[in-house]
Short mmCIF file of C-alpha atoms in Angstrom, two decimals:
data_model
loop_
_atom_site.label_atom_id
_atom_site.label_comp_id
_atom_site.label_asym_id
_atom_site.label_seq_id
_atom_site.Cartn_x
_atom_site.Cartn_y
_atom_site.Cartn_z
CA MET A 1 20.66 70.37 -24.84
CA GLN A 2 22.02 69.29 -28.45
CA TRP A 3 25.24 67.69 -28.06
CA GLU A 4 27.66 67.10 -31.74
CA THR A 5 30.10 64.71 -31.25
CA VAL A 6 33.67 65.13 -32.43
CA ILE A 7 36.08 62.45 -33.81
CA GLY A 8 39.49 63.09 -35.42
CA LEU A 9 41.72 59.89 -37.03
CA GLU A 10 44.67 58.79 -36.27
CA LEU A 11 45.93 55.22 -38.71
CA HIS A 12 49.11 53.81 -38.60
CA ALA A 13 50.58 51.82 -41.63
CA GLN A 14 53.36 49.08 -41.00
CA LEU A 15 54.65 49.87 -44.98
CA ALA A 16 55.40 47.06 -47.09
CA THR A 17 58.91 47.32 -46.79
CA ARG A 18 61.16 43.86 -46.71
CA THR A 19 63.56 46.13 -43.92
CA LYS A 20 63.01 48.53 -41.06
CA ILE A 21 62.35 51.73 -41.31
CA PHE A 22 66.79 52.54 -40.33
CA SER A 23 68.30 49.20 -40.24
CA GLY A 24 68.52 46.10 -42.59
CA ALA A 25 66.56 44.22 -40.37
CA PRO A 26 63.78 41.92 -42.20
CA THR A 27 60.09 42.72 -41.29
CA ALA A 28 58.32 39.67 -41.29
CA TYR A 29 55.50 38.79 -39.38
CA GLY A 30 55.68 35.71 -37.16
CA ALA A 31 59.03 35.74 -36.31
CA GLU A 32 60.94 34.29 -32.98
CA ALA A 33 61.73 36.86 -30.84
CA ASN A 34 64.23 38.85 -30.75
CA ARG A 35 65.24 37.33 -34.02
CA GLN A 36 64.86 40.57 -35.79
CA ALA A 37 66.96 42.99 -34.48
CA ALA A 38 69.84 44.77 -35.56
CA ALA A 39 71.52 46.83 -33.94
CA ILE A 40 70.55 50.49 -34.55
CA ASP A 41 67.28 48.33 -33.14
CA LEU A 42 68.13 47.10 -29.71
CA GLY A 43 69.12 50.87 -28.93
CA MET A 44 73.04 50.18 -29.40
CA PRO A 45 75.79 52.70 -28.80
CA GLY A 46 77.38 54.13 -31.76
CA MET A 47 74.56 53.30 -34.63
CA LEU A 48 73.78 55.23 -36.74
CA PRO A 49 69.92 55.05 -38.62
CA VAL A 50 69.61 54.59 -42.55
CA LEU A 51 67.33 56.06 -44.39
CA ASN A 52 64.75 53.23 -45.83
CA GLU A 53 64.28 55.09 -49.81
CA ARG A 54 61.86 52.21 -50.12
CA ALA A 55 59.88 54.63 -47.20
CA VAL A 56 59.84 57.15 -48.52
CA ARG A 57 58.72 56.70 -51.48
CA PHE A 58 55.63 54.92 -50.35
CA ALA A 59 55.34 57.26 -48.11
CA VAL A 60 55.23 59.69 -51.72
CA ARG A 61 52.74 57.31 -52.79
CA LEU A 62 50.52 57.70 -50.52
CA GLY A 63 50.30 61.45 -50.01
CA LEU A 64 49.97 61.96 -53.56
CA ALA A 65 46.26 60.01 -54.04
CA LEU A 66 45.51 62.03 -50.99
CA ASP A 67 46.20 65.63 -53.59
CA ALA A 68 48.04 66.27 -50.51
CA ASP A 69 51.12 68.25 -50.54
CA VAL A 70 55.18 66.40 -50.62
CA ALA A 71 57.55 68.18 -49.27
CA GLY A 72 60.76 69.53 -50.92
CA ARG A 73 62.24 69.34 -46.88
CA SER A 74 60.85 67.69 -44.35
CA VAL A 75 63.10 65.44 -40.71
CA PHE A 76 63.07 63.58 -38.66
CA ALA A 77 62.76 64.53 -34.31
CA ARG A 78 63.34 61.93 -31.65
CA LYS A 79 59.57 62.12 -29.11
CA ASN A 80 61.18 60.85 -26.41
CA TYR A 81 59.26 58.69 -23.74
CA PHE A 82 59.89 56.26 -21.75
CA TYR A 83 58.84 51.99 -22.28
CA PRO A 84 60.27 49.10 -21.54
CA ASP A 85 59.74 48.06 -25.32
CA LEU A 86 61.72 50.99 -26.94
CA PRO A 87 64.91 50.48 -25.50
CA LYS A 88 66.84 53.87 -27.21
CA GLY A 89 64.09 56.07 -24.83
CA TYR A 90 63.40 57.67 -27.77
CA GLN A 91 61.06 56.87 -30.63
CA ILE A 92 62.24 58.11 -34.36
CA SER A 93 59.32 60.15 -35.79
CA GLN A 94 58.47 63.40 -37.49
CA TYR A 95 56.60 66.24 -36.32
CA GLU A 96 56.98 70.12 -38.12
CA LEU A 97 58.08 69.23 -41.09
CA PRO A 98 55.71 65.34 -41.96
CA VAL A 99 56.78 64.07 -45.60
CA VAL A 100 52.87 64.73 -46.54
CA GLY A 101 50.61 67.97 -45.36
CA THR A 102 47.32 68.35 -46.15
CA GLY A 103 45.68 66.68 -48.43
CA HIS A 104 41.86 64.61 -48.30
CA LEU A 105 39.77 62.04 -48.48
CA ASP A 106 35.79 61.08 -49.81
CA ILE A 107 33.52 58.68 -48.09
CA ASP A 108 30.61 57.41 -48.06
CA PRO A 109 28.92 56.93 -44.87
CA GLU A 110 26.43 54.73 -44.02
CA ASP A 111 24.54 57.20 -42.58
CA GLY A 112 24.92 60.43 -44.53
CA PRO A 113 26.36 61.01 -48.29
CA ARG A 114 29.77 62.38 -49.50
CA LYS A 115 32.13 64.37 -47.01
CA ARG A 116 35.35 64.97 -48.60
CA VAL A 117 37.55 64.09 -45.20
CA GLY A 118 39.96 67.09 -44.36
CA VAL A 119 44.31 64.94 -44.28
CA THR A 120 45.86 67.06 -41.63
CA ARG A 121 49.69 65.59 -41.87
CA ALA A 122 51.18 62.04 -42.61
CA HIS A 123 54.96 60.95 -41.22
CA LEU A 124 56.92 59.14 -41.15
CA GLU A 125 58.20 57.27 -37.89
CA GLU A 126 59.59 54.02 -36.78
CA ASP A 127 57.66 51.62 -33.75
CA ALA A 128 58.76 50.17 -30.94
CA GLY A 129 58.51 46.77 -29.86
CA LYS A 130 56.42 44.23 -27.74
CA SER A 131 55.83 43.98 -24.12
CA LEU A 132 55.62 40.34 -23.46
CA HIS A 133 53.19 38.88 -20.66
CA GLU A 134 51.95 35.49 -21.19
CA GLY A 135 54.52 33.29 -19.82
CA PHE A 136 55.83 34.78 -18.02
CA ALA A 137 54.58 34.80 -13.93
CA ARG A 138 55.80 38.41 -12.29
CA MET A 139 57.54 39.27 -14.79
CA THR A 140 57.72 41.11 -18.92
CA GLY A 141 58.88 39.77 -21.40
CA ILE A 142 60.47 42.17 -24.00
CA ASP A 143 60.16 40.87 -28.46
CA LEU A 144 61.87 44.15 -29.65
CA ASN A 145 61.23 42.33 -33.46
CA ARG A 146 59.12 45.51 -34.36
CA ALA A 147 61.37 47.89 -33.31
CA GLY A 148 62.02 50.60 -36.20
CA THR A 149 58.96 48.69 -38.50
CA PRO A 150 58.19 51.32 -40.45
CA LEU A 151 54.67 53.88 -39.91
CA LEU A 152 52.92 56.18 -41.86
CA GLU A 153 50.65 57.58 -39.46
CA ILE A 154 47.63 59.19 -41.34
CA VAL A 155 46.19 62.26 -39.42
CA SER A 156 42.81 63.80 -40.30
CA GLU A 157 41.37 66.44 -39.67
CA PRO A 158 38.30 66.27 -36.21
CA GLU A 159 36.35 67.01 -39.01
CA LEU A 160 33.94 62.81 -38.36
CA ARG A 161 30.81 63.77 -37.09
CA THR A 162 29.49 60.12 -36.03
CA ALA A 163 31.52 56.54 -35.30
CA LYS A 164 29.89 55.56 -39.01
CA GLU A 165 32.22 58.41 -40.29
CA ALA A 166 35.14 57.38 -38.54
CA VAL A 167 34.99 53.81 -40.07
CA ALA A 168 33.71 54.56 -43.13
CA TYR A 169 37.24 57.07 -43.53
CA MET A 170 38.91 53.94 -41.74
CA LYS A 171 37.40 51.12 -44.71
CA LYS A 172 38.30 53.68 -47.01
CA MET A 173 42.11 54.68 -46.26
CA HIS A 174 42.32 50.51 -45.29
CA SER A 175 41.17 50.33 -49.49
CA LEU A 176 43.35 52.77 -50.61
CA VAL A 177 46.67 51.92 -48.39
CA ARG A 178 46.45 48.36 -49.65
CA TYR A 179 45.34 49.48 -53.56
CA LEU A 180 48.64 51.82 -53.38
CA GLY A 181 50.02 47.59 -52.07
CA ILE A 182 52.44 50.58 -49.50
CA CYS A 183 51.01 48.10 -46.66
CA ASP A 184 49.30 44.45 -46.79
CA GLY A 185 46.72 45.60 -44.31
CA ASN A 186 46.67 43.15 -41.62
CA MET A 187 44.67 43.75 -39.06
CA GLN A 188 44.85 41.30 -36.99
CA GLU A 189 49.38 41.45 -37.21
CA GLY A 190 49.04 44.98 -36.38
CA SER A 191 49.22 46.01 -39.68
CA PHE A 192 46.90 48.52 -39.87
CA ARG A 193 45.18 50.55 -36.54
CA CYS A 194 43.70 53.01 -34.84
CA ASP A 195 43.26 56.04 -32.50
CA ALA A 196 40.06 57.88 -32.41
CA ASN A 197 40.29 61.03 -30.61
CA VAL A 198 36.45 61.82 -29.60
CA SER A 199 34.97 64.56 -27.57
CA VAL A 200 31.42 66.03 -27.81
CA ARG A 201 30.61 69.84 -27.31
CA PRO A 202 27.35 71.82 -27.32
CA VAL A 203 25.56 72.53 -30.78
CA GLY A 204 26.23 75.36 -32.61
CA GLN A 205 29.40 75.83 -30.03
CA THR A 206 33.10 76.12 -31.85
CA GLU A 207 35.27 75.13 -29.07
CA PHE A 208 35.60 71.06 -28.79
CA GLY A 209 35.00 69.82 -25.69
CA THR A 210 37.55 67.31 -23.72
CA ARG A 211 39.48 64.41 -25.80
CA ALA A 212 39.78 60.53 -24.84
CA GLU A 213 42.41 58.96 -27.39
CA LEU A 214 41.01 55.68 -27.41
CA LYS A 215 43.31 54.24 -28.52
CA ASN A 216 45.26 50.99 -30.98
CA LEU A 217 41.96 49.94 -32.22
CA ASN A 218 42.53 47.38 -35.05
CA SER A 219 38.72 46.07 -36.33
CA PHE A 220 36.65 49.00 -38.03
CA ARG A 221 33.23 47.20 -36.09
CA PHE A 222 35.32 47.24 -32.36
CA VAL A 223 36.01 51.49 -34.02
CA GLU A 224 32.37 51.58 -34.47
CA ARG A 225 31.31 50.15 -30.64
CA ALA A 226 34.79 52.17 -28.55
CA ILE A 227 33.14 55.87 -31.01
CA ASN A 228 29.68 54.74 -29.71
CA TYR A 229 30.04 53.73 -26.27
CA GLU A 230 32.43 56.55 -25.72
CA ILE A 231 29.91 59.59 -27.02
CA GLU A 232 26.88 58.27 -24.58
CA ARG A 233 30.01 57.87 -21.62
CA GLN A 234 31.17 61.51 -21.82
CA ILE A 235 27.57 62.98 -22.82
CA GLU A 236 26.43 61.51 -20.16
CA LEU A 237 29.27 62.08 -17.75
CA ILE A 238 28.50 66.33 -18.53
CA GLU A 239 24.81 66.34 -17.77
CA ASP A 240 25.01 65.35 -14.29
CA GLY A 241 27.92 67.68 -13.50
CA GLY A 242 31.81 66.04 -14.14
CA GLN A 243 33.71 66.24 -16.44
CA VAL A 244 36.04 64.50 -19.22
CA ILE A 245 39.41 63.91 -18.64
CA GLN A 246 42.24 64.18 -21.69
CA GLU A 247 43.12 60.96 -21.44
CA THR A 248 44.11 57.69 -23.27
CA ARG A 249 41.59 55.03 -23.49
CA LEU A 250 41.45 50.99 -23.47
CA PHE A 251 38.54 49.53 -25.73
CA ASP A 252 37.08 46.03 -23.91
CA PRO A 253 35.34 44.40 -26.42
CA ASP A 254 34.63 41.88 -24.19
CA ARG A 255 32.67 44.13 -21.84
CA GLY A 256 31.77 47.11 -24.82
CA GLU A 257 33.39 50.00 -22.63
CA THR A 258 36.45 52.09 -22.47
CA ARG A 259 38.40 52.17 -19.76
CA SER A 260 41.71 54.62 -18.31
CA MET A 261 44.59 53.52 -19.84
CA ARG A 262 46.11 56.27 -18.54
CA GLY A 263 47.03 60.66 -19.14
CA LYS A 264 46.87 62.14 -22.31
CA GLU A 265 50.59 63.58 -23.28
CA GLU A 266 50.91 66.60 -25.38
CA ALA A 267 53.40 67.39 -27.41
CA HIS A 268 55.26 69.30 -25.15
CA ASP A 269 56.03 66.51 -23.17
CA TYR A 270 57.93 64.79 -25.03
CA ARG A 271 60.83 66.79 -25.84
CA TYR A 272 60.67 66.80 -29.24
CA PHE A 273 64.36 68.11 -31.07
CA PRO A 274 65.23 67.24 -34.90
CA ASP A 275 67.53 63.90 -35.00
CA PRO A 276 71.33 64.65 -34.88
CA ASP A 277 71.97 60.98 -36.79
CA LEU A 278 70.15 62.07 -39.41
CA LEU A 279 70.21 64.69 -42.68
CA PRO A 280 66.83 66.30 -43.30
CA LEU A 281 64.69 64.25 -45.63
CA GLU A 282 65.00 66.36 -49.25
CA ILE A 283 63.28 64.59 -51.94
CA THR A 284 63.21 66.38 -55.69
CA THR A 285 59.95 66.78 -58.11
CA ALA A 286 61.54 64.62 -61.08
CA PHE A 287 61.80 60.78 -57.67
CA ILE A 288 57.66 62.29 -56.87
CA ASP A 289 57.68 62.73 -60.51
CA GLU A 290 58.89 59.26 -61.31
CA VAL A 291 56.19 57.95 -58.09
CA ARG A 292 53.58 59.98 -59.49
CA ALA A 293 53.31 57.58 -63.08
CA GLU A 294 53.96 54.45 -60.63
CA LEU A 295 50.36 54.91 -59.06
CA PRO A 296 47.82 52.52 -59.70
CA GLU A 297 43.83 53.25 -60.65
CA LEU A 298 42.49 54.33 -57.37
CA PRO A 299 39.64 52.89 -56.36
CA ASP A 300 37.15 56.60 -57.12
CA ALA A 301 38.21 55.78 -60.46
CA LYS A 302 38.52 52.46 -60.94
CA SER A 303 34.78 52.83 -59.52
CA ALA A 304 33.53 55.53 -61.68
CA ARG A 305 35.46 53.74 -65.38
CA PHE A 306 32.82 50.70 -63.92
CA GLN A 307 29.85 52.73 -63.68
CA GLN A 308 30.43 53.63 -66.75
CA ASP A 309 31.92 50.97 -68.84
CA TYR A 310 29.95 47.94 -67.32
CA GLY A 311 26.86 49.94 -67.02
CA LEU A 312 27.02 49.63 -63.10
CA SER A 313 25.05 51.14 -60.63
CA GLY A 314 27.13 53.46 -57.68
CA TYR A 315 26.40 51.84 -55.42
CA ASP A 316 27.31 47.85 -57.53
CA ALA A 317 30.73 50.20 -58.37
CA GLY A 318 31.22 50.77 -55.24
CA VAL A 319 31.25 47.49 -53.69
CA LEU A 320 33.05 45.41 -56.08
CA THR A 321 36.22 48.79 -55.86
CA GLY A 322 36.50 48.60 -52.69
CA SER A 323 39.33 45.81 -52.49
CA ARG A 324 41.66 45.76 -55.51
CA GLU A 325 41.71 41.79 -54.81
CA LEU A 326 38.01 41.04 -55.47
CA ALA A 327 38.46 44.05 -58.59
CA ASP A 328 40.44 42.12 -60.00
CA TYR A 329 38.15 39.41 -59.74
CA PHE A 330 34.73 40.89 -61.07
CA GLU A 331 36.45 42.34 -64.17
CA ALA A 332 38.00 38.66 -64.93
CA VAL A 333 35.19 37.13 -64.64
CA VAL A 334 33.23 39.77 -67.16
CA ALA A 335 35.94 39.35 -69.57
CA THR A 336 35.09 35.27 -69.88
CA ALA A 337 31.03 35.42 -69.46
CA GLY A 338 30.09 38.98 -70.70
CA ASP A 339 27.81 39.72 -68.97
CA ALA A 340 28.63 42.79 -66.68
CA LYS A 341 25.71 42.42 -64.04
CA LEU A 342 25.58 39.09 -64.35
CA SER A 343 29.11 38.90 -63.24
CA ALA A 344 28.55 41.94 -59.92
CA ASN A 345 25.09 40.35 -58.90
CA TRP A 346 27.33 36.61 -58.84
CA VAL A 347 30.67 38.35 -57.00
CA MET A 348 28.66 40.22 -54.38
CA GLY A 349 25.76 37.42 -54.36
CA GLU A 350 27.35 34.24 -53.85
CA LEU A 351 31.31 34.48 -53.93
CA SER A 352 31.06 36.97 -51.76
CA GLY A 353 28.10 35.07 -48.73
CA ALA A 354 30.00 31.46 -49.21
CA LEU A 355 33.29 33.84 -48.27
CA ASN A 356 32.07 35.26 -45.89
CA LYS A 357 30.51 32.35 -44.62
CA ALA A 358 33.97 30.46 -44.03
CA SER A 359 35.83 34.03 -43.46
CA LEU A 360 37.71 33.65 -46.42
CA ASP A 361 39.09 37.44 -48.84
CA ILE A 362 39.32 36.57 -52.12
CA THR A 363 42.85 36.03 -52.83
CA GLN A 364 41.84 32.85 -50.86
CA SER A 365 38.31 32.48 -52.63
CA PRO A 366 38.43 27.90 -53.93
CA VAL A 367 36.29 29.18 -56.68
CA ASP A 368 38.82 31.20 -58.77
CA ALA A 369 38.26 33.38 -61.19
CA ALA A 370 37.65 31.11 -64.40
CA THR A 371 35.29 28.78 -63.00
CA LEU A 372 32.88 31.05 -61.68
CA ALA A 373 33.32 32.33 -65.10
CA GLY A 374 32.48 28.63 -66.24
CA LEU A 375 29.35 28.93 -64.60
CA LEU A 376 28.00 31.70 -66.05
CA GLU A 377 28.31 31.27 -69.38
CA ARG A 378 26.28 27.89 -68.18
CA ILE A 379 23.58 30.14 -68.02
CA ARG A 380 24.10 32.43 -70.27
CA ASP A 381 23.44 29.91 -73.25
CA GLU A 382 20.84 28.23 -71.17
CA THR A 383 22.26 25.46 -70.06
CA ILE A 384 21.20 25.08 -66.54
CA SER A 385 18.51 27.87 -65.39
CA GLY A 386 19.81 30.67 -62.39
CA LYS A 387 18.73 28.37 -59.80
CA ILE A 388 20.09 24.87 -60.65
CA ALA A 389 23.13 27.36 -61.34
CA LYS A 390 23.47 27.68 -57.53
CA GLU A 391 23.11 24.18 -57.01
CA VAL A 392 26.11 23.78 -59.22
CA PHE A 393 28.29 26.32 -57.48
CA GLU A 394 28.49 24.61 -54.23
CA ALA A 395 29.41 21.62 -55.65
CA ILE A 396 32.34 23.41 -57.69
CA TRP A 397 32.52 25.74 -54.08
CA ASP A 398 33.01 21.69 -52.82
CA GLY A 399 35.97 20.64 -54.78
CA GLU A 400 34.04 18.57 -57.69
CA GLY A 401 35.26 20.20 -61.35
CA ASP A 402 34.43 23.28 -62.73
CA ALA A 403 30.51 23.77 -64.12
CA ASP A 404 30.16 21.82 -66.90
CA THR A 405 31.77 19.11 -65.27
CA VAL A 406 29.36 19.31 -62.32
CA ILE A 407 26.74 19.47 -64.51
CA SER A 408 27.05 16.32 -66.55
CA ALA A 409 28.13 14.69 -63.47
CA ARG A 410 24.42 15.41 -61.58
CA GLY A 411 22.31 15.27 -64.67
CA LEU A 412 21.59 19.35 -64.40
CA ARG A 413 21.68 20.18 -67.58
CA GLN A 414 18.12 22.07 -68.27
CA VAL A 415 15.09 21.51 -69.64
CA THR A 416 14.54 23.11 -72.93
CA ASP A 417 11.79 20.90 -74.99
CA ASN A 418 9.22 22.25 -75.24
CA SER A 419 7.00 18.92 -75.47
CA ALA A 420 8.71 18.15 -72.30
CA ILE A 421 7.69 20.31 -70.62
CA GLU A 422 4.09 21.23 -71.58
CA ALA A 423 3.35 17.39 -70.69
CA MET A 424 4.74 18.83 -67.75
CA VAL A 425 2.66 21.72 -67.15
CA ASP A 426 -1.12 19.33 -67.98
CA GLU A 427 -0.18 17.05 -65.31
CA ALA A 428 -0.29 20.12 -62.69
CA ILE A 429 -3.07 21.11 -64.41
CA ALA A 430 -4.97 18.10 -64.38
CA ALA A 431 -3.77 17.49 -60.53
CA ASN A 432 -4.77 21.03 -58.88
CA PRO A 433 -8.67 21.92 -59.83
CA GLU A 434 -9.55 22.79 -57.94
CA GLN A 435 -6.50 25.95 -58.55
CA LEU A 436 -7.65 25.69 -62.26
CA GLU A 437 -10.79 27.58 -60.79
CA GLN A 438 -9.80 29.89 -58.17
CA TYR A 439 -7.62 30.45 -61.42
CA ARG A 440 -9.68 31.77 -63.98
CA ALA A 441 -12.19 32.71 -60.82
CA GLY A 442 -9.77 35.38 -60.68
CA LYS A 443 -7.34 34.50 -58.40
CA THR A 444 -4.58 35.59 -60.96
CA LYS A 445 -1.51 34.82 -57.56
CA LEU A 446 -1.51 30.50 -58.05
CA MET A 447 0.33 30.94 -61.29
CA GLY A 448 3.14 30.91 -58.68
CA PHE A 449 1.32 28.09 -57.91
CA PHE A 450 1.40 25.83 -61.00
CA VAL A 451 5.21 26.99 -61.96
CA GLY A 452 6.00 25.32 -58.41
CA GLN A 453 4.10 22.34 -59.54
CA VAL A 454 6.18 22.11 -62.95
CA MET A 455 9.41 23.41 -60.72
CA LYS A 456 8.97 20.53 -58.76
CA ALA A 457 8.16 18.34 -61.56
CA SER A 458 11.50 18.99 -63.67
CA GLY A 459 13.91 19.42 -60.86
CA GLY A 460 13.85 22.25 -61.13
CA LYS A 461 15.55 21.94 -64.49
CA ALA A 462 11.96 23.11 -66.53
CA ASN A 463 12.75 26.38 -68.32
CA PRO A 464 11.87 29.14 -66.49
CA GLN A 465 10.55 30.55 -69.38
CA GLN A 466 8.82 28.38 -71.20
CA VAL A 467 6.93 27.26 -67.90
CA ASN A 468 5.90 30.82 -67.59
CA GLU A 469 4.77 31.57 -71.64
CA ILE A 470 3.26 27.95 -72.31
CA LEU A 471 1.46 28.15 -68.21
CA LYS A 472 -0.46 30.92 -68.55
CA ARG A 473 -1.41 29.42 -72.49
CA ARG A 474 -3.65 27.26 -70.64
CA LEU A 475 -4.97 28.38 -68.10
CA ASP A 476 -5.84 31.69 -69.42
CA GLY A 477 -7.16 28.94 -71.84
#
């Protein structure tokens, strides 16, 4: 039997506000436990929530970026359940009337063409606290610093069909919230995380299969691994005569498998009802227009501009606009170096490779845009060859100074003197009579051998184009 996978994602983006969604307690990461919780976050009786206007502004910003319906009137509800780290016994969220309604996001998955994925809704809610187990023998500690932290839960339509599509969607949304400045996207600190609802059904069947929810996935790699495992588990279970149970499962990255956590609750289990302490949220057209005017250039628009203005391929433009910081870096390099293709190759090649190797992102690069542009200028004016430039880049990365300083200190200036190159060419030919004879007998691939000999003799500093031209004249003559 042929199977089709159905995947829907719920992404939790922690909004980049300085204070919590219903209190004035700070949201900074890493504080000592229970030092950032106000009375309302602790569930103290008589405390009334006050909505953070900035959280609303950020939600509207995302809604506009997704071309979604921004509700003029939305309602906060109480989602009732018991967790030790939820002191009120309920979570303030939105239910029937969310602030952001249906929208869409276009993705470019690795295993298929561009696809438009529907966004069902995005609603505001508060985070719960955190249970601590390490250092508490046979007990559990509670840290309420996260309680009340503003979240935007972004729910997709069940339109994703492969793990790679799910990863492409998650990456695109991760990039978007960072472009918009509404979430720092730090997955290690839990600022951006994912719940994936996965089910399978026979190809051609319209009814959905029973889904399992994969909870709290905090890396793109884990999302792909967890979904692929779950697909295989469900298919194998059904083909063996079993049934998939609706439940919440956790992914164990060490074992590469999912395991049952608890039965999956339905909405009625939470006994939602409107929060009596919060008035309905009403958003005016003027407010939406004000937020719209704040929107930056978005990734798809920037990618299109990079292709048009800089003549880059769709792939290059897509990579360079993957994050706002990388796009800004690239544009700063081009502004000085003046060669978009050369700049793109170096930003995506040597620089990105070095950053990946050092586990750094572009904001942590020890080579700033102006310094990289300076190196590319020396390639363009033929002070150094592209090959030598890689040595210079490594020295810059290691802190030896800018390009001119390294070139001067290491004596790397390119040899462009024709007579000097001719002398090296003549020596290479004279030292290899057998290869000369083979070349002139028709084995022209030996051209590369002679180029290598000359470049070796010059310490890599001879101008490659001149070497090729002079060698060809000599060998063919």
